[in-house]
Coordinates of C-alpha atoms in Angstrom, one line a residue:
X1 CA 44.6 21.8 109.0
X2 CA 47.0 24.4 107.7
X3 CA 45.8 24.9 103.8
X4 CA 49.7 24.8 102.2
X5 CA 50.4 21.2 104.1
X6 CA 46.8 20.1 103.0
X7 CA 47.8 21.2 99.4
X8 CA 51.3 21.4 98.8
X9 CA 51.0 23.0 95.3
X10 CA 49.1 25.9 96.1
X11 CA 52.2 27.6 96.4
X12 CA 53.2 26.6 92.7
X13 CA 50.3 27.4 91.6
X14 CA 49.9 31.3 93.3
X15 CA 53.5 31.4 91.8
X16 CA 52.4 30.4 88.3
X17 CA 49.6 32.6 88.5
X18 CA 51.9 35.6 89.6
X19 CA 53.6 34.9 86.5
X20 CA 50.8 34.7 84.2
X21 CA 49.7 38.3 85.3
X22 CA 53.2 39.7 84.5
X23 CA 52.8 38.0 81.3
X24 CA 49.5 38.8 80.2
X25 CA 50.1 42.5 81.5
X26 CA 53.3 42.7 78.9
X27 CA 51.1 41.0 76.2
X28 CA 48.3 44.0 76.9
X29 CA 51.0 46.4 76.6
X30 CA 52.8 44.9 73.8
X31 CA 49.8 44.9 71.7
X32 CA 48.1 48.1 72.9
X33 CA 51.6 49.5 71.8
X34 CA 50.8 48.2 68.0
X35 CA 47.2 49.5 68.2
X36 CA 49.4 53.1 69.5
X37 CA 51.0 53.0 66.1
X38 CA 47.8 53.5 64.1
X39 CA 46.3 55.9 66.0
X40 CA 49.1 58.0 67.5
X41 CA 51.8 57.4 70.0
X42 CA 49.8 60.1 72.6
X43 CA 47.1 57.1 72.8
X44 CA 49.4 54.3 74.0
X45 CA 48.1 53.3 77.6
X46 CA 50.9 54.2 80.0
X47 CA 51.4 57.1 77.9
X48 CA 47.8 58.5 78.4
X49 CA 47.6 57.5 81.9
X50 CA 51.0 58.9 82.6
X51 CA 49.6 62.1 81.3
X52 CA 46.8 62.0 83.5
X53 CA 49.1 61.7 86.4
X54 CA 50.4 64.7 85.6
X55 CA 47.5 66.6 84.8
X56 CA 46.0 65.7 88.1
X57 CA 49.3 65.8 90.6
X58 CA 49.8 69.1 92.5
X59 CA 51.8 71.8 91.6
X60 CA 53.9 71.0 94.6
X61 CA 54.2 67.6 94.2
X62 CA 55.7 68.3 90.8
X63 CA 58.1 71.3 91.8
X64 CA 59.4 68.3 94.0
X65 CA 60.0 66.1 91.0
X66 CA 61.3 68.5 89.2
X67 CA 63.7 69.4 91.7
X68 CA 64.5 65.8 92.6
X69 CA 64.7 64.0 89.0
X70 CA 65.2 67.1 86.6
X71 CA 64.4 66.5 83.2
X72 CA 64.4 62.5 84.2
X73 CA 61.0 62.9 86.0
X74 CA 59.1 61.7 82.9
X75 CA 61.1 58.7 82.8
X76 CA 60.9 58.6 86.9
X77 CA 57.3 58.4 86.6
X78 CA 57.1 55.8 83.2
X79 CA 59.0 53.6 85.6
X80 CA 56.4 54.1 88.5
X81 CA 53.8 53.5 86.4
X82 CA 55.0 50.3 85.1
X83 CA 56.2 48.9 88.5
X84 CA 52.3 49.7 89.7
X85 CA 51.0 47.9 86.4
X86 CA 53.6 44.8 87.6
X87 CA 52.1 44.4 91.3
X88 CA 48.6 44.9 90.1
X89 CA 49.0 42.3 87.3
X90 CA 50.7 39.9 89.8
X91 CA 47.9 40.4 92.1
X92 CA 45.4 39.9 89.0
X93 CA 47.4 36.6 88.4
X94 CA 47.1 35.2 91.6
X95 CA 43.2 36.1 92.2
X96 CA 42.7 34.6 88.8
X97 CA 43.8 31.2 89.8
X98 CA 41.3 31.5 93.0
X99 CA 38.2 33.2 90.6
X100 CA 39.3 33.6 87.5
X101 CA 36.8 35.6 86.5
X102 CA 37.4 38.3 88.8
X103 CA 40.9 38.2 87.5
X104 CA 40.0 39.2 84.2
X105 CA 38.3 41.8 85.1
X106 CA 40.9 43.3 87.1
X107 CA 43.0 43.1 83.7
X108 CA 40.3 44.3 81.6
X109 CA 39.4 46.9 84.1
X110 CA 43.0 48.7 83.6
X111 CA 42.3 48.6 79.5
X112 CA 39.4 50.7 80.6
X113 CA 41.2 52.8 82.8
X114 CA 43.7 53.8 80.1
X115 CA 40.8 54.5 77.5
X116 CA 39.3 56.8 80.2
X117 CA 42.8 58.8 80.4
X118 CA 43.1 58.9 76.8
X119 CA 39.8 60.3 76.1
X120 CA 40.2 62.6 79.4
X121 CA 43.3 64.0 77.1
X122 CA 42.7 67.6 75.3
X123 CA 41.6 67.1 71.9
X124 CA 41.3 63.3 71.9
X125 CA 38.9 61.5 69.7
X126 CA 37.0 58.7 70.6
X127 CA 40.0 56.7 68.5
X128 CA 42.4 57.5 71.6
X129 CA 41.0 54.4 73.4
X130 CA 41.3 51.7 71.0
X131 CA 45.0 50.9 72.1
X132 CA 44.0 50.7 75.6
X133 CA 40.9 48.3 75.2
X134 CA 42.8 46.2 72.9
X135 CA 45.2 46.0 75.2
X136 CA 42.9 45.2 78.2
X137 CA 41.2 42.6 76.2
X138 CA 44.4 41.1 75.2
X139 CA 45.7 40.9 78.9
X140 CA 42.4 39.6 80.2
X141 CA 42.5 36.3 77.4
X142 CA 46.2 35.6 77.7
X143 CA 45.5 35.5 81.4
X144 CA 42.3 33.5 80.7
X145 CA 44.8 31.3 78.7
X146 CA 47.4 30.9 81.1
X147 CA 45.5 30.4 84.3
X148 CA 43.4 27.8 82.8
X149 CA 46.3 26.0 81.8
X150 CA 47.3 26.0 85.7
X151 CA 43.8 25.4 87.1
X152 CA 43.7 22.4 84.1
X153 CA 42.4 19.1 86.9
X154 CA 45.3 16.8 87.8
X155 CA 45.1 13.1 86.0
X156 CA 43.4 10.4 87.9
X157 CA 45.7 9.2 90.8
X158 CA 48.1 12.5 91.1
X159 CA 48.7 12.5 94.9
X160 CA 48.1 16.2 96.4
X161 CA 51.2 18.2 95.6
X162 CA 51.8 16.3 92.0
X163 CA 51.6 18.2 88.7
X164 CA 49.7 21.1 88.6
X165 CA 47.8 21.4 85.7
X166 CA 50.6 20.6 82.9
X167 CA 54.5 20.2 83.8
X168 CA 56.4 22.9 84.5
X169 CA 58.1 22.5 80.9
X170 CA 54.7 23.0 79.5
X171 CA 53.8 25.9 81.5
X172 CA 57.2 27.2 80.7
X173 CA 56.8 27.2 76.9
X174 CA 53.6 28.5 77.2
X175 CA 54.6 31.8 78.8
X176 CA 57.6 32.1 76.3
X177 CA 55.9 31.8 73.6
X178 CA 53.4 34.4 74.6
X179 CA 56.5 36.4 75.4
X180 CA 58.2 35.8 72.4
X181 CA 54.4 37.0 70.5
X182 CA 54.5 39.8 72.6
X183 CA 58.1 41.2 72.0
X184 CA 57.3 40.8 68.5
X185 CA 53.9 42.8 68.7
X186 CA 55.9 45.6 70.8
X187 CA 58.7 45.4 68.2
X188 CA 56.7 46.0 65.5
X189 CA 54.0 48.4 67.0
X190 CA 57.7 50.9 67.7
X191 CA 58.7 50.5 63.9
X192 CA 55.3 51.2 62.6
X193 CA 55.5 54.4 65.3
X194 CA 58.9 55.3 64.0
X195 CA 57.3 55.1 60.3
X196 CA 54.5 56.9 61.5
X197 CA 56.8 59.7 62.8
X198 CA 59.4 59.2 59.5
X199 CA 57.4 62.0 57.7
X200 CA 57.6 64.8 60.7
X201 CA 61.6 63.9 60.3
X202 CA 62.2 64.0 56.8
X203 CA 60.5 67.3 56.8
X204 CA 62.7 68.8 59.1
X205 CA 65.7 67.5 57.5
X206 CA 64.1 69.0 54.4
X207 CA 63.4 71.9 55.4
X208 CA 65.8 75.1 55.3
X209 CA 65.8 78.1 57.6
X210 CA 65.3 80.9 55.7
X211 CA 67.4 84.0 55.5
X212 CA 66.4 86.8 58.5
X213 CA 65.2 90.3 57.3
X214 CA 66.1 91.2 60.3
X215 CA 69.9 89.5 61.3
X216 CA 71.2 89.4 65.1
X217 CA 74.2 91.6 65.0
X218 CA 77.5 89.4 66.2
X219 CA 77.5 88.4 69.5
X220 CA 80.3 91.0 71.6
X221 CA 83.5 89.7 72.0
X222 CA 83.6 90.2 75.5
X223 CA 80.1 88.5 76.0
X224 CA 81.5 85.0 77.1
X225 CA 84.1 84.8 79.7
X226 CA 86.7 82.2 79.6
X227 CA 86.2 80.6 83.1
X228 CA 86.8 77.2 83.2
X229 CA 83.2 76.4 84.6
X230 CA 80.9 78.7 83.2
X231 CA 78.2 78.4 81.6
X232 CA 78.8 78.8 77.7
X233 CA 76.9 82.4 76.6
X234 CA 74.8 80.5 74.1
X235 CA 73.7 77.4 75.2
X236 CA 74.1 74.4 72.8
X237 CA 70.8 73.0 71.3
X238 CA 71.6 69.6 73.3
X239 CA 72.3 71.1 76.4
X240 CA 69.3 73.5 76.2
X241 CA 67.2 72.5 79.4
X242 CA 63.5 70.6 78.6
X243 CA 60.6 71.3 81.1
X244 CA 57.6 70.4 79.8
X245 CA 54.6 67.9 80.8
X246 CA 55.1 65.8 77.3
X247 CA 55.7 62.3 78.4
X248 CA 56.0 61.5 74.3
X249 CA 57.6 64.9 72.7
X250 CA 55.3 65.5 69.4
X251 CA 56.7 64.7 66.2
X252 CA 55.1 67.5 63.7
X253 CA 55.3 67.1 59.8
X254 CA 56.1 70.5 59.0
X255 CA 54.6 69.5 55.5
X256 CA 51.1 69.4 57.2
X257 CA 51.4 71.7 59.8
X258 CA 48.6 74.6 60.5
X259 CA 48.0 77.7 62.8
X260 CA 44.8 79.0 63.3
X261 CA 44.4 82.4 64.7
X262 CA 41.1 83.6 65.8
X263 CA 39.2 84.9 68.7
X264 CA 38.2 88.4 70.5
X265 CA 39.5 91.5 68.6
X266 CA 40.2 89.5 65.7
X267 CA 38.7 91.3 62.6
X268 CA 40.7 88.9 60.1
X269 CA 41.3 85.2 60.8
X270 CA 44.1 83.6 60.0
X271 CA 45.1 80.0 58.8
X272 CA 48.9 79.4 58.1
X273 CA 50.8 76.6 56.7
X274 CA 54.5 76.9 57.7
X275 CA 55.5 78.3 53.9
X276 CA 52.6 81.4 54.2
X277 CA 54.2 81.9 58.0
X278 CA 57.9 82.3 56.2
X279 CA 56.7 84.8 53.2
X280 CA 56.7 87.0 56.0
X281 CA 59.9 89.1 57.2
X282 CA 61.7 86.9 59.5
X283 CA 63.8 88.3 62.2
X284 CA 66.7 87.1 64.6
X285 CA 67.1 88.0 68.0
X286 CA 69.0 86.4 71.1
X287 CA 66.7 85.7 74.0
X288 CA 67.5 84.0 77.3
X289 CA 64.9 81.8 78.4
X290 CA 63.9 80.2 81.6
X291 CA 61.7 77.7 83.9
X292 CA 59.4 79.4 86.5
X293 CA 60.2 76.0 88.0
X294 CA 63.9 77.1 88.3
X295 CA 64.7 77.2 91.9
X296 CA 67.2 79.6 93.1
X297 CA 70.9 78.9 91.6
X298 CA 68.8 76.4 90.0
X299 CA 69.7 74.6 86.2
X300 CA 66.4 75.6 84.2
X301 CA 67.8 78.7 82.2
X302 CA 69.2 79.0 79.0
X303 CA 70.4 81.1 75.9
X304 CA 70.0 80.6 71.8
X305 CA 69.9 82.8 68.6
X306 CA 66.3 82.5 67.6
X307 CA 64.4 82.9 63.9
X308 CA 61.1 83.7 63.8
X309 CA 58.3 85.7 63.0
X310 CA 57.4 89.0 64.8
X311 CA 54.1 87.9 66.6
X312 CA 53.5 91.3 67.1
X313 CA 53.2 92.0 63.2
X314 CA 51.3 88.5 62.5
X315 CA 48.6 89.7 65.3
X316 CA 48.2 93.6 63.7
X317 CA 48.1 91.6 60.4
X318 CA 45.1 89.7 62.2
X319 CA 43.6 92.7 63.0
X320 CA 44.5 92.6 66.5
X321 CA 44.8 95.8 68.6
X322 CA 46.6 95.8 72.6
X323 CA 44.3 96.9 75.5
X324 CA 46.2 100.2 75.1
X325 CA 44.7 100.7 72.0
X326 CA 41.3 99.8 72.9
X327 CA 41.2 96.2 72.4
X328 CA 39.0 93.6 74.0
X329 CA 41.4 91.0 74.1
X330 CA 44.1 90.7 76.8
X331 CA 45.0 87.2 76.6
X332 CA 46.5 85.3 73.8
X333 CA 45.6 81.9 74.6
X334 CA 48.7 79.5 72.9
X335 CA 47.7 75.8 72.2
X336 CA 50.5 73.2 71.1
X337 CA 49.2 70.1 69.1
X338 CA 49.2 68.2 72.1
X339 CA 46.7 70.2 74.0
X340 CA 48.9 72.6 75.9
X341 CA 47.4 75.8 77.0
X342 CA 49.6 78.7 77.8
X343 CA 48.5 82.4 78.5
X344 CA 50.2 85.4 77.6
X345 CA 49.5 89.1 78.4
X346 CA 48.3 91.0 75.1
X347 CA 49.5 94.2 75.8
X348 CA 53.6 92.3 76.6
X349 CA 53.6 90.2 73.2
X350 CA 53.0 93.7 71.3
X351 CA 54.7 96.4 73.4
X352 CA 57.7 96.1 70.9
X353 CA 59.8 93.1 72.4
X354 CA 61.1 90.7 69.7
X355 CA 58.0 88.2 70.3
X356 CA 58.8 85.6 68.3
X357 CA 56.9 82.3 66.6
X358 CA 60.7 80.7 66.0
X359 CA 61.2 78.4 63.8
X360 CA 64.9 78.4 63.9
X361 CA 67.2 77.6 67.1
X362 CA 71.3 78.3 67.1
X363 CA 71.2 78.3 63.4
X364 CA 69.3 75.3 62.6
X365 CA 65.4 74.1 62.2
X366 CA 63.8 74.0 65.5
X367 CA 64.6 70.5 67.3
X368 CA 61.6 68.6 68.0
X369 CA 61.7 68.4 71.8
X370 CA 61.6 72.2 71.4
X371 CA 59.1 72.7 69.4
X372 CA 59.7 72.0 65.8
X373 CA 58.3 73.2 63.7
X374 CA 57.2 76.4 65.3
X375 CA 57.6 77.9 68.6
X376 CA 56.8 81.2 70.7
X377 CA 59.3 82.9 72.2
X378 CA 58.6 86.0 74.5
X379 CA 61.4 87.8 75.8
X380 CA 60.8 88.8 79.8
X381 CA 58.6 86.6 80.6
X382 CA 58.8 82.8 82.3
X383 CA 58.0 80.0 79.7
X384 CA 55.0 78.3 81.5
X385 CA 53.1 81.7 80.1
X386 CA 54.8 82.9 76.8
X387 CA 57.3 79.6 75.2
X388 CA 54.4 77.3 73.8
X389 CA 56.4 74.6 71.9
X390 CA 54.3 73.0 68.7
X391 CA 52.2 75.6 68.2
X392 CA 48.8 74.7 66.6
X393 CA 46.6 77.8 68.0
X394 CA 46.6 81.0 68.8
X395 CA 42.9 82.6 70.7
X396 CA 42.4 86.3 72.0
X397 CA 40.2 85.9 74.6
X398 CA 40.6 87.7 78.3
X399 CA 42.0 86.2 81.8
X400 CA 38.3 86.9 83.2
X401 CA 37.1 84.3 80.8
X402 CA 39.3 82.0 80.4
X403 CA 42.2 80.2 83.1
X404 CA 45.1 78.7 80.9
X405 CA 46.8 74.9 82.0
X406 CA 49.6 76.2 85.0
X407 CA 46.6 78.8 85.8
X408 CA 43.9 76.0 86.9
X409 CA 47.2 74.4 89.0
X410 CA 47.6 77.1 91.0
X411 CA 50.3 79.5 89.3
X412 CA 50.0 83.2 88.9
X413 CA 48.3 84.5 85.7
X414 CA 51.1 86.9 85.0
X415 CA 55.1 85.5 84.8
X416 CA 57.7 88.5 84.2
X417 CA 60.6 87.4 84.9
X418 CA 62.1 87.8 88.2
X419 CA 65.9 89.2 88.4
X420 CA 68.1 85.7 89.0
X421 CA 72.0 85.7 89.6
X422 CA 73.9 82.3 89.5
X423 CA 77.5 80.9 90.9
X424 CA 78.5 78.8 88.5
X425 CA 82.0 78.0 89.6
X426 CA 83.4 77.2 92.2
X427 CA 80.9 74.0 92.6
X428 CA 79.1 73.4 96.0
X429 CA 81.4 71.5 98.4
X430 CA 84.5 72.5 96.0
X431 CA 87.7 71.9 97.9
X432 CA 89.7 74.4 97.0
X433 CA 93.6 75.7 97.5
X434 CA 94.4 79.0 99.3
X435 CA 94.9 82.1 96.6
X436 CA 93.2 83.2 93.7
X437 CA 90.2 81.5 92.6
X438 CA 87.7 82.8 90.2
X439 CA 84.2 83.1 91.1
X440 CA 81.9 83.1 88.4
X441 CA 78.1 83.0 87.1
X442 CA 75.6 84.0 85.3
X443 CA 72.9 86.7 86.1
X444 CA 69.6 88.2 84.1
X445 CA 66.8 89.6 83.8
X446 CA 65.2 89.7 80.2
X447 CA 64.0 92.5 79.1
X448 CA 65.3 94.9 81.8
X449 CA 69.3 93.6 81.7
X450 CA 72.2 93.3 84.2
X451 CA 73.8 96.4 84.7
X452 CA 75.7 94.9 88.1
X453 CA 76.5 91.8 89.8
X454 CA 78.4 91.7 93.4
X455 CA 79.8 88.8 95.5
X456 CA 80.2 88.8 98.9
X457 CA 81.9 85.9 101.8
X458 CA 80.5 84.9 104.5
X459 CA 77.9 87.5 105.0
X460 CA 80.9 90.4 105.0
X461 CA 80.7 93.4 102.6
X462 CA 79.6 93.4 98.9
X463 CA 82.2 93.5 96.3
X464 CA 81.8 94.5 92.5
X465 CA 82.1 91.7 89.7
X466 CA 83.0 92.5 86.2
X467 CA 80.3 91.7 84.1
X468 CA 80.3 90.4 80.3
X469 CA 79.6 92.8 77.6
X470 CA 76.5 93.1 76.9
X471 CA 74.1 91.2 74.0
X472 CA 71.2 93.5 74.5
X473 CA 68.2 93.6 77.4
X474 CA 66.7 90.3 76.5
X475 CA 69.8 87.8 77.1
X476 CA 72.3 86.8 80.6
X477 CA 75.4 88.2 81.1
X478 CA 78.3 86.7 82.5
X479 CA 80.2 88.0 85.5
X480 CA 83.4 87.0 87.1
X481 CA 85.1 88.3 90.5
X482 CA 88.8 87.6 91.3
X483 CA 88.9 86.2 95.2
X484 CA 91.7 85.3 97.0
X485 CA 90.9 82.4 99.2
X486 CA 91.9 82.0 102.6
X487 CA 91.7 78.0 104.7
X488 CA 88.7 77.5 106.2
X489 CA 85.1 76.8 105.0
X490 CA 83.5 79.4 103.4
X491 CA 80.1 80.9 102.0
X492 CA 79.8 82.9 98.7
X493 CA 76.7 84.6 97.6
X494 CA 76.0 86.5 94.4
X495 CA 73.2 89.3 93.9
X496 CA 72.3 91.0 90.7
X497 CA 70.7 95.1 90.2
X498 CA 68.7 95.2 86.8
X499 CA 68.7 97.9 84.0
X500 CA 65.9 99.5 86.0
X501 CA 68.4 99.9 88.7
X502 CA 66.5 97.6 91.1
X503 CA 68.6 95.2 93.5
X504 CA 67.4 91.2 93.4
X505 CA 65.8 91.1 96.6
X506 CA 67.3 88.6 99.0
X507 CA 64.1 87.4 100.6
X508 CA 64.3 83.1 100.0
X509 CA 60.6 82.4 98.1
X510 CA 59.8 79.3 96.4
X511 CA 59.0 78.6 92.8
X512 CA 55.1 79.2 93.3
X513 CA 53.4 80.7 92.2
X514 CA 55.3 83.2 89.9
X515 CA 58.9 82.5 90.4
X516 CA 61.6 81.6 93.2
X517 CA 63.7 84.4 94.9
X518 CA 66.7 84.8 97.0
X519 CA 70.4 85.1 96.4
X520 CA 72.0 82.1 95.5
X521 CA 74.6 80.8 97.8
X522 CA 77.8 78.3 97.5
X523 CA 80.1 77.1 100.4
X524 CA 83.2 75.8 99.9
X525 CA 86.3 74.5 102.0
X526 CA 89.8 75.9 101.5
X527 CA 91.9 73.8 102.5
X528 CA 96.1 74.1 103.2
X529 CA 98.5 74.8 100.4
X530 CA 100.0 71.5 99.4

């Protein structure tokens, strides 16, 4: 006999039980979430586990997000996280009704599965785990709670089919009060994590950038371009783009804040508060800065004014000496206070390039999803080994001994910057009239310059672009070329020669594992004059 005739409420109950995993999942999490608050908000369970995701994904796989979701692929992968958690805790509902043990362990068993991410985490302590057990043993006796209420024995005489444990109105109540519990633990767990983080912001409103030894001279005149279209030549501190494998960006009292310097080479060790790292001269340089991870044409560049400290200077002062000069160090290993490691040549950060640790950004205190309170900042080179945001640690050690984070996933040791050209206007697919349109863009190479740009259609003949004045070696320059469009679709492509007087190469290579090449490419359609 088919079971659902022989028991009509099976059905009800696998829903109810369905429901009670989705509940007891979002009591786990709501509680785990309060526990977060008094540990840190890097411990939360989906947090932790979210960074093990990353940790662990290929370096293809996440080029493909990157390219897909741009700076959404954190929240892209919250949302996966939590739509997994929803199934499983369904599933756990529904076995829990059949063997309820087994279902509570299936809860139980992602608390432990969260601790074992947050403790996998660089630099965690053994604290890390306590949200995720709490919340794993919280899920696993709401569910114990709920699904007894459902398996509860029918009164004497209840036909098959008749109520299922208690009404539905009791059931009902049930689960919205647990809710209601729940919102209220998650609620309060956020404003005890804001509170928690209330010191990191008042510092920074506190604190005042300092005024540069060194100052940027003006930027020229003729730097920026007015083409509707183009990229601004300094890049707003909002607009600035975000790449970076934080799924919680780290809110750092400045008040508190320490670098340590040590390591190979290192004949005096240094530990700095943020007021010892400003007694020293502070200078101001413009630097454009961009994402190895920045496809061709792609969005991942940028340009600021930054304030900082020479790094150079800080390391000499550390008694650190380049390769060149007979040191044994030619790594400097950065570490942010989330566990970060980035790799930087020696012999680059002190070859006389305005390395920086910043502090400052467009004229005001670091924000904190870059970096605040202090940064590095390395002119020619790709971020993923020079731009360490919150910056706890600085090691000279060698690349021999020791593979940084993007190193162990498959990137190249070394990132100089490749030479990079951009059409910023017209937009792909633009429909366009016949006549003069403006083609326009962005092109550098940091630390070498843009001495040329040159635009060509449909594969025909190269033509000159005028190019912005220049800000110095380290920062884009804009470039515009007049064309006069004709009907028809069309293909423009842009090319850039650096201050070495070396063409960008037109050969199409993906990001990995030191940097994309090619020329980027546009096609529009021109359509009639109206």
């Amino acid at each position: 006999m088919d079971r659902a005739k022989a028991d009509p409420g099976r059905r009800r109950r696998m829903f109810a039980g369905a429901v009670s995993g989705l509940v007891a999942a979002a009591a786990g999490l709501a509680l785990a979430e309060l526990a977060a608050a008094a540990v840190r908000p890097e411990s939360s369970p989906v947090t932790a586990v979210g960074a093990a995701v990353v940790d662990r994904t290929p370096a293809a796989v996440k080029e493909w997000a990157i390219r897909e979701f741009g700076t959404a692929d954190k929240l892209v992968l919250t949302l996966g996280i939590v739509a997994v958690l929803g199934v499983v805790a369904a599933g756990a509902g529904m076995l829990a009704v059949r063997h309820l043990p087994a279902g509570m362990a299936v809860a139980a068993g992602f608390g432990l599965l969260g601790a074992a991410a947050a403790l996998g985490r660089p630099a965690a302590s053994w604290r890390d785990a306590l949200p995720s057990l709490v919340g794993g043993a919280a899920a696993a006796g709401v569910l114990y709670l709920l699904v007894t209420a459902v398996k509860r024995p029918r009164p004497a005489g209840t036909p098959p089919g008749g109520a299922w444990a208690m009404d539905r109105r009791g059931f009902g109540r049930l689960v919205a009060v647990t809710l209601a519990v729940s919102a209220a633990a998650g609620l309060v767990g956020r404003r005890l994590g804001a509170y928690g983080s209330a010191g990191a912001t008042a510092s920074r409103a506190r604190f005042r950038l300092p005024r540069p030894a060194v100052p940027a001279p003006p930027v020229p005149a003729g730097a920026g371009l007015r083409v509707p279209g183009l990229s601004p030549f300094i890049t707003p501190n909002q607009d600035f783009y975000r790449v970076d494998t934080a799924l919680v960006v780290p809110r750092v009292d400045a008040d508190t804040w320490r670098l340590r310097i040590h390591g190979e080479g290192v004949t005096q060790p240094l530990t700095l508060g943020l007021r010892e790292l400003l007694a020293r001269p502070l200078v101001e340089h413009d630097i454009t800065l961009c994402c190895v991870s920045n496809e061709v044409g792609g969005p991942y560049a940028g340009n600021a004014r930054w304030l900082g400290v020479r790094l150079a200077d800080l390391l000499r002062e550390a008694g650190v000496r380049p390769p060149s000069q007979g040191g044994p160090a030619d790594q400097l290993v950065s570490r942010s206070v989330d566990g970060m490691t980035l790799g930087t040549p020696v012999e680059t950060v002190m070859d006389g390039r305005d390395a920086l640790l910043a502090v400052g950004m467009n004229g005001e205190p670091l924000p904190f999803a870059h970096g605040f309170p202090v940064r590095m900042v390395v002119p020619g080179l790709y971020g993923y080994v020079s731009a360490c945001k919150w910056l706890s640690e600085l090691r000279l050690t060698t690349f021999a001994a020791y593979d940084a984070y993007w190193v162990r996933r498959s990137w190249a040791a070394m990132g100089p910057v490749k030479t990079q050209s951009r059409i910023d206007t017209p937009r792909p697919s633009a429909i366009l009239v016949p006549g003069p349109v403006a083609v326009a863009g962005v092109a550098w190479a940091q630390h070498r310059g843009i001495t040329r740009v040159e635009v060509r259609v449909d594969g025909g003949p190269w033509h000159e672009a005028r190019l912005g004045a220049s800000d110095g070696a380290d920062t884009w320059r804009q470039w515009v070329w007049p064309w006069q469009a004709t009907a028809g679709r069309h293909t423009l492509e842009v090319r850039a020669t650096d201050g070495t007087g070396t063409p960008q190469t037109g050969e199409r290579t993906g990001t990995l594992p030191d940097g994309a090449t090619g020329w980027h490419a546009v096609t529009v359609r021109v359509g009639p004059a109206v």
